[in-house]
Amino acid sequence: MKFAINAAWLAGAVGLALWSLPAYAANDQLIAAAKAEGKVVWYTTMIVDQAVRPIVAAFEAAYPGIKVEFARGNSGDTALKVINEGQAGNRLGDVFDGTGTYASVKAAGMVAPYVPDSAANLAAEFKDPDGYWHAANIYYLTAAYNTDLVSAEDAPKTYEDLLDPKWKGQMAWAVTPEPTGAAGFVGNVLMSMGEEKGMAYLKKLAGQKITNMSSSQRTVLDRTILGESPIALMIFNHHVPISKEKGAPVEWMRMEPLVSSASLIGLVKNAPHPNAGKLLIDFILSNPGQQVIANASYLPSNPNVNVQYPELLPTGPKPFKANFMSPDVVEKNLAEWIDIVNTIFM
Amino acid sequence: MANSDTRFNSISTDTQMAQRKSRNPTLWMSALLGAILTILVLPAVAILIGRSVSITNPDASFGGFTLQHFARFLTTPDVLTSTYNSIVFATLSTVVALLFGGVQAWLVERSNMRLKSLAYLTTIISLGTPYILYVGAWLFLLGRAGPVNDVYRLLTGSRGVMIDVYSMSGMVLIEGFLWSPLVFLLLSSTFRVANADLEEAARMSGANIFQTIWAVSVKMAMPAILALALFVFIRAIEAFEVPAMVGMPGGVDVLTTDVYKSIKETIPPDLGYASAYSVVLLLVVGVLLYFYGRLAKNAGKYSSITGKSFRPRPFDLGSYRWIAEALVLFNFVLLLLLPLLALLWLALQPFMRAVRLSAFPAMSLDHFRVVFASEYYRELAMNTIVVGVVAATAAIILTFFVGWLSARRKPGGVLLDQLATAPLVFPGIVMGVAFLMVFLSIPLPIYGTIWALAITYTVRYLPYGLRYSYAGILQIHKELEEAAGVAGAGPLTMLRRIMAPLLSPALVSGWLFIFLIATKELAVAALLSGPNSQVVAVGMYDLWVNGQGGELAAFGLVWAAVMTCLAFLFYALTKNKA
């Protein structure tokens, strides 16, 4: 496997240290213990055909004899599963991820700290000092439009543009309880416009009758591609090139500030397969694991890995501003944002 | 399999031992069945009521007594809106289902129209097809970008839509479509046994075709129609697929989606509120079922098979025949052909897109390739088949005994009958909530396994199994049992050697029916499925929610084809019996 190492990293001492690490950072003792467990159960929020299947295939190829079982859901589903199982004392899941999962699971006291070797690659903002979470991948969320139905000139460019009466009933978003759903949009508006102006804006926006989807952001974008809702809000920008490659009539917009969020991966406390779970986390954060994520057109958290579409990044060829929904911010505000969505928009 | 097998073995060995010890093995049988049914049914009700009056702690565990969950009904208008929506939705979709299914049933059974086999084909295939597939297909067909609105825009030049499917009217249409095949199936048996003499007498007395149909055919079938209407109404109140897939995106909430949302869209899940909601829903359905029971008693009031020679003659529609045929053809196109074509389109396209000539070259078999190559789909199918087989077998075995004890008025029979019928009051989603909490709170490692689903499905379909076995036993004369008794056989030998073989057509039909609906069930499984106990319906819902419509369509078509073969078998068996 080839690694394109960023020049800045190569120059630094840390980069040199990394270079000397083997492809799979995990130590033999962990691998042996994980193999004895034989499998790992991963509760994920990633889209199955785009990312989960390739990651599972790469992991199983790297560590033959350890099977990955997975179940996909949004952050809420995933947290619910972990919490339910923890309370029943009947744990099935070992590893969870998601943009909103960690906050709930941590509140229920069901996360075990673990610092994988591969976490050394991550920037400080993408890992917890105590090792409770690490960012598996980064998301940037914005609006997208169907290019058959909306021209590039007509497409709304700013948040104010969304209030144009011609978009009434033409927009959709996901109302899943996570910072990457409508709640994150609310948070972003409040953070960038301030409480008072932000709420006034949201009340006006509610008049636009946005279609509330209880499904993934992927289906919101699909709805736009199909032409059901010409405009999609709060979709992952990396989903757009994935669809465009297949010929879908869709384009994303740099509606600033974008929402940025990280999918946090963590180990379940008293997990049934703790070592295999640790190994999976280590693999996902490692260079090879992050490369699989990048090859799936997702945006890796590990800066050693080249992304497929650099323009998806705020630091890419066409820079954009984004508000990072850090785990702290999410933990403090998510419930309030969800409440605003439920009362104003539903 | 091991769990339930050993359980049933122990039932039979227990009862055999009981037979030796006791002079009255029937009493032991009643007691044992009573114990099993109580264990299966009661904890779910008890836990639901318990949790609905308990405080939910921040870490989602349960605390002391409270009425706050019920008090929330008084402070939020949501419950009223949802209840109103539920009633409107259920009423109108019942009307749609009765119109589509009922008219067709009468035409096929009583008239001399052609194309009758088309109506049966539509019904049988729909029996084998998961609801999610149908709902997905109709959403695509009726959606803003779907062919129906495309044609509308082409014809009118407007930019709007003829129908906004994500609305109450869309929900009503789709739910009505979903139920019309079952209405057809059930009403056609009613019309089949109606006495043609009365219709002929009306015609000879000078009534025209429509007068005859209205004043004689419909009036004779009225008790059966009313009972069926209430049945469909109850199922629509309990419905989950359509409200979740059509109503939630359209902002139309009903009672079942409120329950689902209070668990799935709130962090942490509000189990107390969901339980309170579920208790309300239980009460509503319980009251409705009470009335259904009263109506259903009269359902056969005017059926007129008597001892005298009886040969229903088809009703001559005369020059109106083509209208009837057009109607059946329309039904066939609407309920079968279009959804299947829509699914095929989605399965062959790399992403969900509107039907356009320009999209034809992009067709590929990629989604089918993934479906056949992926272990995930094989597991889904295997899990579903295991769960379906276990649940159908367990429910049929239990209800075979219960049906006999009840039909023959043995001690405890009435109580057992009521216990086995009780699960009817559980809407699927509520049953899911209740059993989720039961499995989480017992020390056995059942939660998250397919056994959780198998047990829950067994309970859910007890009433259906009972209906088949009870009706079958009533048709078998008691003198056969008495003869066995005189020859020295005990009740267990008699049941095994006499009743079970004689009853086997009814039991096999019941088994197939339960298997077919269990493999489609989403509402229960939506909350109970774990990572390695995914079943087809849940897998399909996940695919829908995750935006893998193409794979969903491809997998769905393959699965529906297999299930349709079973549905044909079911139909062939039940037809011979009637």
XYZ file of C-alpha atoms in Angstrom, chain B:
578
model
C -33.561 -23.992 17.409
C -32.265 -25.739 20.517
C -34.150 -23.560 22.973
C -37.628 -24.021 21.684
C -37.091 -27.646 20.721
C -36.149 -28.646 24.193
C -39.026 -26.626 25.473
C -41.479 -28.519 23.364
C -39.890 -31.836 24.142
C -40.226 -31.077 27.780
C -43.853 -30.138 27.276
C -44.629 -33.473 25.746
C -42.587 -35.495 28.228
C -44.101 -33.510 31.062
C -47.566 -34.201 29.830
C -46.824 -37.837 29.259
C -45.622 -38.166 32.802
C -48.626 -36.258 33.959
C -50.821 -38.707 32.132
C -49.390 -41.604 34.071
C -49.656 -39.832 37.384
C -53.029 -38.289 37.009
C -56.413 -39.601 36.155
C -57.232 -36.498 34.290
C -54.544 -35.678 31.718
C -56.761 -33.033 30.136
C -56.629 -31.029 33.314
C -52.844 -31.254 33.335
C -52.744 -30.196 29.731
C -54.869 -27.150 30.527
C -52.706 -26.237 33.476
C -49.468 -26.606 31.542
C -50.715 -24.598 28.573
C -52.086 -22.012 30.954
C -48.667 -21.682 32.562
C -46.879 -21.363 29.202
C -49.318 -18.803 27.840
C -49.217 -16.804 31.047
C -45.424 -16.663 30.946
C -45.500 -15.630 27.305
C -48.227 -13.004 27.444
C -48.482 -11.464 30.898
C -44.969 -10.110 31.581
C -45.185 -7.913 28.493
C -48.398 -6.289 29.694
C -47.159 -5.994 33.243
C -43.843 -4.395 32.329
C -45.514 -1.930 30.010
C -47.906 -0.756 32.692
C -45.120 -0.746 35.288
C -42.781 1.362 33.180
C -45.523 3.776 32.207
C -45.814 4.840 35.852
C -42.090 4.816 36.681
C -39.617 7.676 36.586
C -37.045 7.478 33.799
C -33.582 8.401 35.123
C -31.092 10.371 33.021
C -29.089 7.207 32.381
C -32.314 5.610 31.112
C -32.794 3.332 34.112
C -36.063 3.327 36.036
C -36.920 4.930 39.331
C -39.966 5.435 41.560
C -43.652 5.888 40.903
C -44.848 8.805 38.819
C -47.798 9.850 36.698
C -45.744 12.397 34.787
C -45.813 10.434 31.529
C -49.584 10.377 31.490
C -49.678 13.972 32.691
C -47.750 14.934 29.554
C -50.758 13.905 27.481
C -52.703 16.702 29.118
C -50.087 19.375 28.479
C -49.144 18.538 24.902
C -51.591 18.763 22.045
C -49.570 16.150 20.083
C -51.588 13.262 21.414
C -54.858 14.737 20.223
C -53.435 15.488 16.794
C -51.973 12.009 16.495
C -55.177 10.358 17.664
C -57.185 12.401 15.196
C -54.723 11.522 12.411
C -54.830 7.850 13.368
C -58.607 7.779 13.163
C -58.804 9.641 9.853
C -56.050 7.493 8.398
C -57.604 4.225 9.547
C -61.136 5.133 8.476
C -60.267 6.323 4.997
C -57.802 3.541 4.251
C -60.445 1.016 5.316
C -62.850 2.582 2.824
C -60.229 2.425 0.063
C -59.342 -1.193 0.850
C -63.004 -2.240 0.948
C -63.786 -0.496 -2.315
C -60.800 -1.939 -4.169
C -60.905 -5.405 -2.648
C -64.650 -5.776 -2.094
C -65.848 -4.820 -5.559
C -63.278 -7.093 -7.079
C -64.213 -9.968 -4.783
C -67.860 -9.777 -5.770
C -67.052 -9.536 -9.479
C -64.655 -12.459 -9.403
C -66.848 -14.735 -7.291
C -70.310 -13.881 -8.477
C -70.158 -12.590 -12.035
C -69.427 -14.084 -15.402
C -66.502 -11.775 -16.124
C -63.258 -13.070 -17.585
C -59.718 -12.301 -16.278
C -60.558 -13.785 -12.872
C -57.134 -15.370 -12.611
C -55.532 -11.912 -12.797
C -57.259 -10.958 -9.576
C -55.923 -14.069 -7.848
C -52.448 -13.519 -9.200
C -52.421 -9.982 -7.798
C -53.532 -11.249 -4.416
C -51.133 -14.154 -4.142
C -48.061 -12.180 -5.121
C -49.007 -9.433 -2.706
C -49.255 -12.014 0.083
C -45.607 -12.876 -0.452
C -44.248 -9.356 -0.859
C -42.996 -7.359 2.139
C -44.967 -4.184 2.724
C -41.856 -2.046 2.675
C -41.244 -2.988 -0.918
C -44.749 -2.005 -1.934
C -44.624 1.202 0.026
C -41.236 2.078 -1.454
C -42.484 1.343 -4.960
C -45.623 3.420 -4.571
C -43.698 6.266 -3.019
C -41.538 6.261 -6.096
C -44.510 5.972 -8.465
C -46.587 8.669 -6.777
C -43.681 10.889 -5.694
C -43.068 14.336 -6.984
C -40.505 12.991 -9.451
C -42.395 9.768 -10.134
C -44.073 8.777 -13.395
C -47.596 9.676 -12.236
C -46.716 13.290 -11.618
C -44.450 13.272 -14.695
C -47.410 12.337 -16.867
C -49.541 14.934 -15.118
C -46.992 17.668 -15.826
C -46.651 16.505 -19.421
C -50.400 16.656 -19.950
C -51.144 19.895 -18.160
C -47.907 21.788 -18.705
C -47.976 22.689 -15.016
C -44.858 22.571 -12.834
C -46.691 21.350 -9.766
C -47.890 17.938 -8.731
C -51.208 16.145 -9.033
C -50.697 14.388 -5.754
C -48.286 15.070 -2.930
C -47.719 11.546 -1.748
C -46.125 12.526 1.573
C -49.477 13.520 2.996
C -52.546 12.054 4.594
C -54.046 11.281 1.190
C -50.876 9.496 0.114
C -50.907 7.467 3.338
C -54.561 6.554 2.882
C -54.104 5.469 -0.726
C -51.046 3.350 -0.027
C -52.453 1.720 3.121
C -55.703 1.044 1.241
C -53.766 -0.555 -1.613
C -51.823 -2.682 0.862
C -54.941 -4.125 2.457
C -57.153 -4.562 -0.579
C -55.711 -7.990 -1.552
C -56.530 -9.368 1.900
C -60.013 -7.855 1.742
C -60.412 -9.521 -1.628
C -59.316 -12.875 -0.270
C -61.588 -12.773 2.781
C -64.644 -11.318 1.090
C -64.422 -13.652 -1.867
C -65.048 -16.570 0.484
C -68.120 -14.748 1.797
C -69.493 -14.122 -1.669
C -68.678 -17.668 -2.739
C -71.122 -19.134 -0.238
C -73.871 -16.590 -0.857
C -77.061 -18.140 -2.189
C -77.491 -17.313 -5.860
C -81.208 -18.060 -5.701
C -81.884 -14.788 -3.945
C -80.060 -12.766 -6.572
C -81.900 -14.568 -9.320
C -85.211 -14.024 -7.606
C -84.460 -10.314 -7.451
C -83.597 -10.211 -11.128
C -86.794 -12.032 -12.039
C -88.834 -9.616 -9.981
C -87.582 -6.844 -12.244
C -84.615 -5.380 -10.334
C -81.764 -4.152 -12.522
C -78.161 -5.215 -12.008
C -77.225 -2.427 -9.617
C -80.391 -2.735 -7.565
C -79.776 -6.442 -7.234
C -76.191 -6.006 -6.181
C -77.056 -3.356 -3.641
C -80.260 -4.769 -2.216
C -79.327 -8.443 -2.211
C -75.631 -9.200 -2.639
C -74.254 -6.413 -0.484
C -77.000 -6.628 2.131
C -76.449 -10.373 2.513
C -72.757 -9.883 2.957
C -73.148 -6.843 5.217
C -72.317 -8.512 8.537
C -69.172 -10.013 7.054
C -68.238 -6.705 5.419
C -68.699 -4.798 8.666
C -66.602 -7.240 10.617
C -63.889 -7.126 7.993
C -64.052 -3.327 7.915
C -63.443 -3.149 11.626
C -60.606 -5.650 11.294
C -58.899 -3.550 8.617
C -59.573 -0.426 10.687
C -57.797 -1.950 13.684
C -54.860 -3.054 11.580
C -54.625 0.460 10.139
C -54.617 1.980 13.639
C -51.730 -0.377 14.418
C -49.976 0.143 11.085
C -46.361 1.165 11.173
C -44.805 0.877 7.706
C -46.930 3.466 5.954
C -46.946 6.000 8.800
C -43.167 5.653 9.134
C -42.252 5.810 5.474
C -44.958 8.163 4.203
C -46.319 10.012 7.217
C -43.149 10.944 9.098
C -41.448 12.697 6.138
C -44.742 14.451 5.409
C -45.133 15.604 8.994
C -48.266 13.502 9.559
C -47.824 11.778 12.906
C -50.055 8.990 14.138
C -50.066 7.107 17.434
C -47.678 4.355 16.335
C -45.059 6.727 14.945
C -45.260 8.782 18.155
C -44.312 5.662 20.114
C -41.479 4.915 17.700
C -40.179 8.477 17.787
C -40.177 8.729 21.570
C -37.755 5.824 21.543
C -35.748 6.369 18.403
C -35.580 10.125 17.929
C -34.956 11.282 21.437
C -31.676 11.044 23.303
C -31.882 9.377 25.766
C -34.838 7.270 24.647
C -37.966 8.146 26.584
C -39.117 4.649 27.490
C -41.516 5.855 30.181
C -43.393 8.115 27.811
C -43.355 5.418 25.127
C -44.838 2.976 27.629
C -47.558 5.412 28.638
C -48.358 5.945 24.981
C -48.410 2.192 24.439
C -50.820 1.673 27.296
C -53.191 4.197 25.714
C -52.860 2.432 22.385
C -53.566 -0.930 24.047
C -56.762 0.454 25.512
C -57.914 1.898 22.186
C -57.320 -1.361 20.338
C -58.851 -3.354 23.190
C -62.108 -1.400 22.953
C -62.158 -1.751 19.160
C -61.554 -5.491 19.422
C -64.442 -5.848 21.805
C -66.753 -4.420 19.158
C -65.064 -6.528 16.504
C -65.822 -9.646 18.506
C -69.497 -8.714 18.626
C -69.629 -7.988 14.909
C -67.698 -11.088 13.939
C -70.184 -13.299 15.786
C -72.823 -12.198 13.316
C -70.559 -12.359 10.293
C -71.980 -15.655 9.062
C -75.595 -14.753 9.808
C -76.819 -14.850 6.225
C -74.487 -17.441 4.774
C -76.676 -20.029 3.250
C -75.004 -23.325 2.602
C -77.672 -25.791 3.520
C -78.132 -29.480 3.075
C -80.010 -29.070 -0.198
C -78.139 -29.240 -3.420
C -76.235 -26.057 -3.866
C -74.513 -24.713 -6.902
C -73.729 -20.981 -7.053
C -74.411 -19.673 -10.508
C -72.430 -16.743 -11.881
C -74.318 -13.534 -12.259
C -74.672 -12.367 -15.858
C -73.339 -8.826 -16.119
C -74.530 -8.508 -19.691
C -73.243 -5.484 -21.522
C -71.518 -4.181 -18.352
C -69.052 -7.003 -18.391
C -66.241 -4.977 -19.943
C -66.439 -2.453 -17.107
C -65.824 -5.224 -14.616
C -62.944 -6.532 -16.638
C -61.446 -3.080 -17.004
C -61.698 -2.686 -13.242
C -59.857 -5.919 -12.513
C -57.242 -5.056 -15.103
C -56.846 -1.629 -13.498
C -56.366 -3.268 -10.112
C -53.818 -5.655 -11.540
C -51.850 -2.816 -13.100
C -52.075 -0.615 -10.021
C -51.464 -3.183 -7.306
C -49.041 -5.494 -9.040
C -47.618 -4.504 -12.386
C -46.643 -0.895 -11.666
C -45.010 -1.552 -8.274
C -43.046 -4.462 -9.729
C -41.916 -2.403 -12.703
C -40.934 0.443 -10.403
C -38.872 -1.941 -8.292
C -37.226 -3.368 -11.373
C -36.360 0.126 -12.529
C -34.814 0.996 -9.170
C -32.958 -2.311 -9.033
C -31.392 -1.763 -12.426
C -30.348 1.860 -11.964
C -27.085 2.845 -10.236
C -28.977 5.417 -8.132
C -32.619 6.336 -7.580
C -33.700 8.424 -10.530
C -36.837 9.400 -12.366
C -37.985 7.283 -15.311
C -36.379 8.870 -18.387
C -35.402 7.511 -21.765
C -31.954 8.980 -21.212
C -31.493 6.786 -18.121
C -32.063 3.483 -19.921
C -28.454 3.018 -21.078
C -27.290 3.228 -17.450
C -29.091 0.012 -16.535
C -26.957 -2.679 -14.978
C -27.252 -5.781 -12.852
C -24.798 -4.427 -10.260
C -27.311 -4.347 -7.415
C -28.299 -7.949 -8.080
C -24.650 -8.934 -8.126
C -24.098 -7.346 -4.701
C -27.192 -9.045 -3.338
C -26.140 -12.491 -4.476
C -22.499 -12.049 -3.478
C -23.065 -10.513 -0.049
C -23.068 -12.645 3.033
C -25.242 -10.022 4.706
C -28.249 -10.845 2.536
C -27.793 -14.578 2.979
C -27.799 -14.039 6.737
C -30.895 -11.868 6.553
C -32.709 -14.548 4.598
C -31.556 -17.375 6.868
C -32.453 -15.517 10.071
C -35.864 -14.670 8.691
C -36.589 -18.224 7.629
C -35.490 -19.631 11.002
C -37.564 -17.082 12.904
C -40.575 -17.661 10.660
C -40.373 -21.448 10.895
C -39.923 -21.482 14.674
C -42.673 -18.947 15.336
C -45.160 -20.585 12.977
C -44.442 -24.057 14.361
C -44.615 -22.987 17.996
C -47.786 -20.964 17.499
C -49.509 -23.780 15.617
C -48.553 -26.438 18.179
C -49.729 -24.319 21.104
C -52.962 -23.299 19.449
C -53.674 -26.876 18.338
C -54.015 -27.840 22.000
C -55.688 -24.602 23.026
C -58.116 -24.868 20.108
C -59.097 -28.382 21.091
C -59.514 -27.570 24.784
C -61.562 -24.532 23.904
C -63.686 -26.010 21.103
C -64.545 -29.054 23.219
C -65.311 -26.911 26.278
C -62.712 -28.681 28.403
C -61.864 -27.252 31.843
C -59.917 -24.012 31.448
C -60.599 -23.924 27.725
C -62.308 -20.554 27.729
C -59.549 -18.951 29.777
C -56.854 -20.416 27.531
C -58.721 -19.159 24.489
C -58.740 -15.671 25.956
C -55.061 -15.812 26.854
C -54.128 -16.911 23.352
C -56.310 -14.202 21.809
C -55.016 -11.447 24.092
C -51.941 -10.612 21.928
C -54.330 -9.148 19.348
C -54.564 -5.983 21.437
C -50.845 -5.354 20.964
C -50.030 -3.180 17.995
C -46.763 -4.480 16.563
C -44.748 -1.477 17.681
C -46.103 -1.731 21.236
C -45.336 -5.416 21.337
C -41.807 -4.562 20.245
C -41.436 -2.048 23.096
C -42.883 -4.432 25.664
C -40.801 -7.443 24.712
C -37.693 -5.308 24.399
C -38.123 -4.333 28.041
C -38.947 -7.906 29.070
C -35.851 -9.344 27.397
C -33.675 -6.603 28.828
C -34.833 -7.281 32.349
C -34.640 -11.071 32.470
C -31.308 -12.767 33.187
C -31.548 -15.112 30.174
C -29.309 -14.254 27.206
C -32.164 -13.785 24.759
C -31.946 -10.081 24.005
C -30.395 -9.376 20.645
C -30.702 -12.945 19.389
C -33.111 -14.293 16.831
C -34.826 -16.158 19.685
C -36.106 -12.849 20.979
C -37.847 -12.414 17.656
C -39.018 -16.025 17.454
C -40.625 -15.836 20.910
C -42.258 -12.482 20.238
C -43.613 -13.608 16.878
C -44.974 -16.779 18.450
C -46.952 -14.675 20.910
C -48.010 -12.208 18.238
C -49.434 -14.896 15.964
C -51.107 -17.099 18.589
C -54.495 -15.540 17.757
C -54.072 -16.338 14.069
C -53.059 -19.927 14.769
C -56.026 -20.290 17.081
C -58.402 -19.107 14.400
C -57.228 -21.857 12.070
C -57.164 -24.687 14.589
C -60.406 -23.754 16.361
C -62.357 -23.512 13.123
C -60.802 -26.777 11.911
C -61.673 -28.655 15.105
C -65.278 -27.499 14.996
C -65.630 -29.224 11.634
C -64.541 -32.563 13.030
C -67.364 -34.419 14.712
C -66.955 -35.432 18.305
C -67.972 -39.032 17.605
C -64.450 -39.747 16.275
C -63.007 -38.759 19.628
C -65.576 -40.793 21.465
C -64.733 -43.807 19.333
C -61.064 -43.371 20.198
C -61.989 -43.107 23.855
C -64.051 -46.300 23.685
C -61.097 -48.051 22.032
C -59.014 -47.100 25.059
C -56.972 -44.168 23.793
C -56.208 -41.332 26.203
C -56.681 -37.737 25.100
C -53.040 -37.341 24.043
C -53.076 -40.458 21.900
C -56.382 -39.358 20.444
C -55.025 -35.884 19.651
C -51.934 -37.354 18.027
C -53.530 -40.210 16.109
C -56.939 -38.765 15.213
C -57.073 -34.982 15.481
C -53.658 -34.016 14.199
C -53.912 -35.985 10.934
C -57.489 -34.877 10.286
C -56.655 -31.310 11.085
C -53.457 -31.207 9.085
C -54.824 -29.177 6.117
C -56.026 -26.458 8.492
C -52.794 -26.591 10.478
C -50.620 -26.414 7.376
C -52.608 -23.455 6.010
C -52.342 -21.753 9.365
C -48.624 -22.460 9.481
C -48.048 -21.021 6.011
C -50.172 -17.974 6.769
C -48.227 -17.244 9.956
C -44.929 -17.885 8.200
C -45.851 -15.495 5.398
C -46.877 -12.650 7.677
C -44.102 -13.261 10.200
C -41.461 -12.914 7.512
C -42.947 -9.534 6.553
C -43.351 -8.174 10.057
C -41.463 -4.934 10.581
C -43.104 -3.201 13.516
C -42.094 -5.820 16.094
C -38.658 -6.454 14.668
C -37.779 -2.777 14.234
C -37.011 -2.528 17.939
C -35.992 -6.111 18.716
C -33.470 -6.885 16.010
C -29.855 -6.912 17.159
C -26.684 -6.788 15.089
C -26.683 -10.510 14.451
C -30.408 -11.037 14.513
C -31.378 -8.885 11.566
C -34.347 -10.106 9.606
C -35.468 -9.269 6.094
C -38.065 -6.666 7.007
C -35.640 -4.766 9.237
C -32.817 -5.108 6.748
C -35.090 -3.673 4.087
C -36.179 -0.808 6.305
C -32.523 -0.046 7.061
C -31.705 -0.065 3.371
C -34.565 2.324 2.757
C -33.540 4.624 5.587
C -29.848 4.483 4.650
C -30.484 5.334 1.050
C -29.728 2.041 -0.657
C -32.954 1.937 -2.649
C -31.382 0.053 -5.544
C -30.113 -2.826 -3.434
C -33.392 -2.826 -1.542
C -35.316 -3.253 -4.793
C -32.991 -5.967 -6.092
C -33.014 -7.952 -2.864
C -36.741 -7.374 -2.449
C -37.557 -8.765 -5.873
C -35.532 -11.910 -5.242
C -37.069 -12.396 -1.807
C -40.608 -11.705 -3.022
C -40.189 -14.286 -5.777
C -39.330 -16.987 -3.237
C -42.134 -15.975 -0.877
C -44.623 -15.903 -3.742
C -43.980 -19.606 -4.334
C -44.960 -20.261 -0.709
C -47.992 -18.024 -1.105
C -49.103 -20.133 -4.088
C -48.814 -23.216 -1.934
C -50.864 -21.539 0.798
C -53.506 -20.524 -1.715
C -53.694 -23.989 -3.283
C -54.191 -25.565 0.147
C -56.859 -23.155 1.346
C -58.719 -23.250 -1.940
C -59.099 -27.009 -1.822
C -60.455 -26.771 1.672
C -63.087 -24.209 0.703
